[in-house]
Amino acid sequence: SRTNLTEDYLLGRYDMVLHLVSAANGAEKFYTKANNQARTETVEEARALDMKMIDCWGKHPHHAIIDNSTDFKGKLDRATKAVVDMVERGASAAK
């Protein structure tokens, strides 16, 4: 490639990848352009971009995907737990 960056190098730069699934995938009633001027994608486009990001990071050994199966507070709680679990695993491995 023109940048000489490899997939292994890019994946290795991050201890964890935390993917919060777009509201466009599973919480559609909350996906709106009205409350976010930066949002330009339709629901369908946002879903497609979401899947691309999941695919891009799919080989990362610590790729946590936080879906929309709960309310937003539950989503944040699950994201926090994923990060804490990862930190604890790292601390345990370092001992």
Coordinates of C-alpha atoms in Angstrom, one line a residue:
S1 CA 0.0 0.0 0.0
R2 CA 1.0 3.6 -0.4
T3 CA 1.3 4.1 3.4
N4 CA 3.1 0.8 4.1
L5 CA 0.7 0.2 6.9
T6 CA -0.4 -3.4 7.4
E7 CA -3.6 -4.8 8.8
D8 CA -1.6 -6.4 11.6
Y9 CA 0.0 -3.1 12.5
L10 CA -3.3 -1.2 12.5
L11 CA -5.0 -3.9 14.6
G12 CA -2.0 -4.0 17.0
R13 CA -2.2 -0.3 17.7
Y14 CA -5.4 -0.8 19.9
D15 CA -5.8 -2.8 23.0
M16 CA -9.6 -3.0 22.4
V17 CA -12.2 -1.9 19.8
L18 CA -15.5 -1.0 21.3
H19 CA -18.2 -0.7 18.7
L20 CA -21.5 0.8 19.8
V21 CA -24.0 -0.2 17.1
S22 CA -25.8 2.6 15.5
A23 CA -29.4 3.4 16.5
A24 CA -30.2 2.7 12.9
N25 CA -29.7 -1.0 13.6
G26 CA -32.2 -2.0 16.3
A27 CA -33.3 1.3 17.7
E28 CA -34.6 3.0 14.6
K29 CA -37.1 5.2 16.4
F30 CA -34.1 7.0 17.9
Y31 CA -32.2 7.5 14.6
T32 CA -33.0 10.9 13.4
K33 CA -31.3 13.7 11.6
A34 CA -33.3 16.2 13.6
N35 CA -31.1 16.1 16.7
N36 CA -27.7 15.6 15.1
Q37 CA -26.6 18.0 12.3
A38 CA -23.5 15.9 11.6
R39 CA -25.7 12.9 10.7
T40 CA -26.2 12.7 6.9
E41 CA -26.9 9.0 6.4
T42 CA -30.3 7.5 5.9
V43 CA -31.2 4.6 8.2
E44 CA -30.2 2.1 5.4
E45 CA -26.9 3.9 4.8
A46 CA -26.1 4.0 8.5
R47 CA -26.8 0.3 8.8
A48 CA -24.4 -0.4 5.9
L49 CA -21.7 1.7 7.4
D50 CA -22.1 0.0 10.8
M51 CA -21.6 -3.4 9.2
K52 CA -18.5 -2.2 7.4
M53 CA -17.0 -1.0 10.7
I54 CA -17.8 -4.3 12.3
D55 CA -16.2 -6.1 9.4
C56 CA -13.2 -3.8 9.4
W57 CA -12.4 -4.5 13.0
G58 CA -13.6 -8.2 13.0
K59 CA -10.1 -9.6 13.3
H60 CA -9.2 -7.6 16.4
P61 CA -8.8 -10.0 19.3
H62 CA -10.7 -7.7 21.7
H63 CA -13.6 -6.4 19.5
A64 CA -16.7 -5.8 21.6
I65 CA -19.9 -5.1 19.8
I66 CA -22.5 -3.4 22.0
D67 CA -25.9 -3.7 20.3
N68 CA -29.2 -2.0 20.9
S69 CA -30.9 -4.8 22.8
T70 CA -31.5 -2.7 25.9
D71 CA -32.3 1.0 26.6
F72 CA -29.5 3.5 26.2
K73 CA -28.4 3.3 29.9
G74 CA -28.2 -0.5 29.5
K75 CA -26.1 0.0 26.4
L76 CA -23.7 2.3 28.3
D77 CA -23.6 -0.1 31.2
R78 CA -22.7 -3.0 28.8
A79 CA -20.0 -0.8 27.1
T80 CA -18.5 0.1 30.5
K81 CA -18.5 -3.6 31.5
A82 CA -16.8 -4.6 28.3
V83 CA -14.0 -2.0 29.0
V84 CA -13.6 -3.0 32.7
D85 CA -13.5 -6.7 31.7
M86 CA -10.8 -5.9 29.2
V87 CA -8.7 -3.9 31.7
E88 CA -9.1 -6.6 34.3
R89 CA -8.0 -9.3 31.8
G90 CA -5.0 -7.2 30.9
A91 CA -4.1 -6.7 34.6
S92 CA -4.4 -10.4 35.3
A93 CA -2.2 -11.2 32.3
A94 CA 0.5 -8.8 33.6
K95 CA 0.8 -10.5 36.9

